[in-house]
Short mmCIF file of C-alpha atoms in Angstrom, two decimals:
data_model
loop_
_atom_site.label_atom_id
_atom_site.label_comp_id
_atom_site.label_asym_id
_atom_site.label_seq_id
_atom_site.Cartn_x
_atom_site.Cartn_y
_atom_site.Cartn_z
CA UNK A 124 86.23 93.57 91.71
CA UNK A 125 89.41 94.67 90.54
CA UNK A 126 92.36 92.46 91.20
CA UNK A 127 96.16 93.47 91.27
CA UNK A 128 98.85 91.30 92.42
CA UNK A 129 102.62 91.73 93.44
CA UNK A 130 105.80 90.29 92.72
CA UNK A 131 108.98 90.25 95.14
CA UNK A 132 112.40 89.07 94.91
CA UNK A 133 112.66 86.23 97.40
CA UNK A 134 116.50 87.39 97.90
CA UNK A 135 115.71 91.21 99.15
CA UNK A 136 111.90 91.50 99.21
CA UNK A 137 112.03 94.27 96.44
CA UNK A 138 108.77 94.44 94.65
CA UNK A 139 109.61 93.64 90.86
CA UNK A 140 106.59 93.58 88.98
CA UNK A 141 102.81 93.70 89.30
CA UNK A 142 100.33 92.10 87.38
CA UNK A 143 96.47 92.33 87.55
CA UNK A 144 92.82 93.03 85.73
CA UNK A 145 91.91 96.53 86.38
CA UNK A 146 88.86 97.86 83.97
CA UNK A 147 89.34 101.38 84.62
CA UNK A 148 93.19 101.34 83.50
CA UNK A 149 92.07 99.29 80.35
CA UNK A 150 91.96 95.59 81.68
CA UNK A 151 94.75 93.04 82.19
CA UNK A 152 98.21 94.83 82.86
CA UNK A 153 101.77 94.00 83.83
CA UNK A 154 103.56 96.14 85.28
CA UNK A 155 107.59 96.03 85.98
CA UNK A 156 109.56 98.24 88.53
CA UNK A 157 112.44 99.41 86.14
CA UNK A 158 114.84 100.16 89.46
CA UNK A 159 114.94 96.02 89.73
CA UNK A 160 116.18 95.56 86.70
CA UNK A 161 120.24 94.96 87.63
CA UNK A 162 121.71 95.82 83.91
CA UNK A 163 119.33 98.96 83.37
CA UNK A 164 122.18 101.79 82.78
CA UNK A 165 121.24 104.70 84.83
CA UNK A 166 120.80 107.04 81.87
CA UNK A 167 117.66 105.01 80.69
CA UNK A 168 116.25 104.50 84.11
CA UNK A 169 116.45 108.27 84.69
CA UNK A 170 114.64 108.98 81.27
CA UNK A 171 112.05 106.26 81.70
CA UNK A 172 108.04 107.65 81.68
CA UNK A 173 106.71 107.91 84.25
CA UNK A 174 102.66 107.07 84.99
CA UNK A 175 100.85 108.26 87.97
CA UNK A 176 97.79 106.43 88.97
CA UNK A 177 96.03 106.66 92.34
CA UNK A 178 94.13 103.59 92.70
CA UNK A 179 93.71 104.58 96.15
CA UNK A 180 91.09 106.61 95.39
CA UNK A 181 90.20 105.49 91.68
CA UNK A 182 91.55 109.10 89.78
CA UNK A 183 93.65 106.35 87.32
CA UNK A 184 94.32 109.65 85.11
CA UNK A 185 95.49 112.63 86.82
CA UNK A 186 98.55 113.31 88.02
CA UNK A 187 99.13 114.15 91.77
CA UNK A 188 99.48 118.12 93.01
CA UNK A 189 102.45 116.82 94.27
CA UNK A 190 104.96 114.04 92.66
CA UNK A 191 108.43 115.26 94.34
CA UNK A 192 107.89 112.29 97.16
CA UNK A 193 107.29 109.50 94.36
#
């Protein structure tokens, strides 16, 4: 079974990175939220990729009808 785990700051509960073994994505990942990084300027945040993956329902590859909510 797939396996994905979280990690939170213990200050403010923000979740800062994830980490896991998902075969459909390609295996072991980790994963970290680029808004929790404190010294990212804003320029590079903004122009960051950005990955949709709805594990939700296991469609790893295609991005949402929708993405103005994410």
């Amino acid at each position: 079974h797939p396996a994905g785990h979280h990690g939170f700051c213990k200050r403010c509960g923000v979740r800062t990175h994830s980490w896991g073994d998902i075969p459909e994505i390609g295996g072991p990942f980790v994963s970290v939220s680029l808004a929790a990084l404190d010294d990212l300027p804003l320029e590079e945040l903004i122009a960051a990729p950005v990955r949709h993956m709805d594990g939700r329902n296991d469609d790893w590859f295609n991005v949402p009808a929708q993405t103005g909510h994410l």
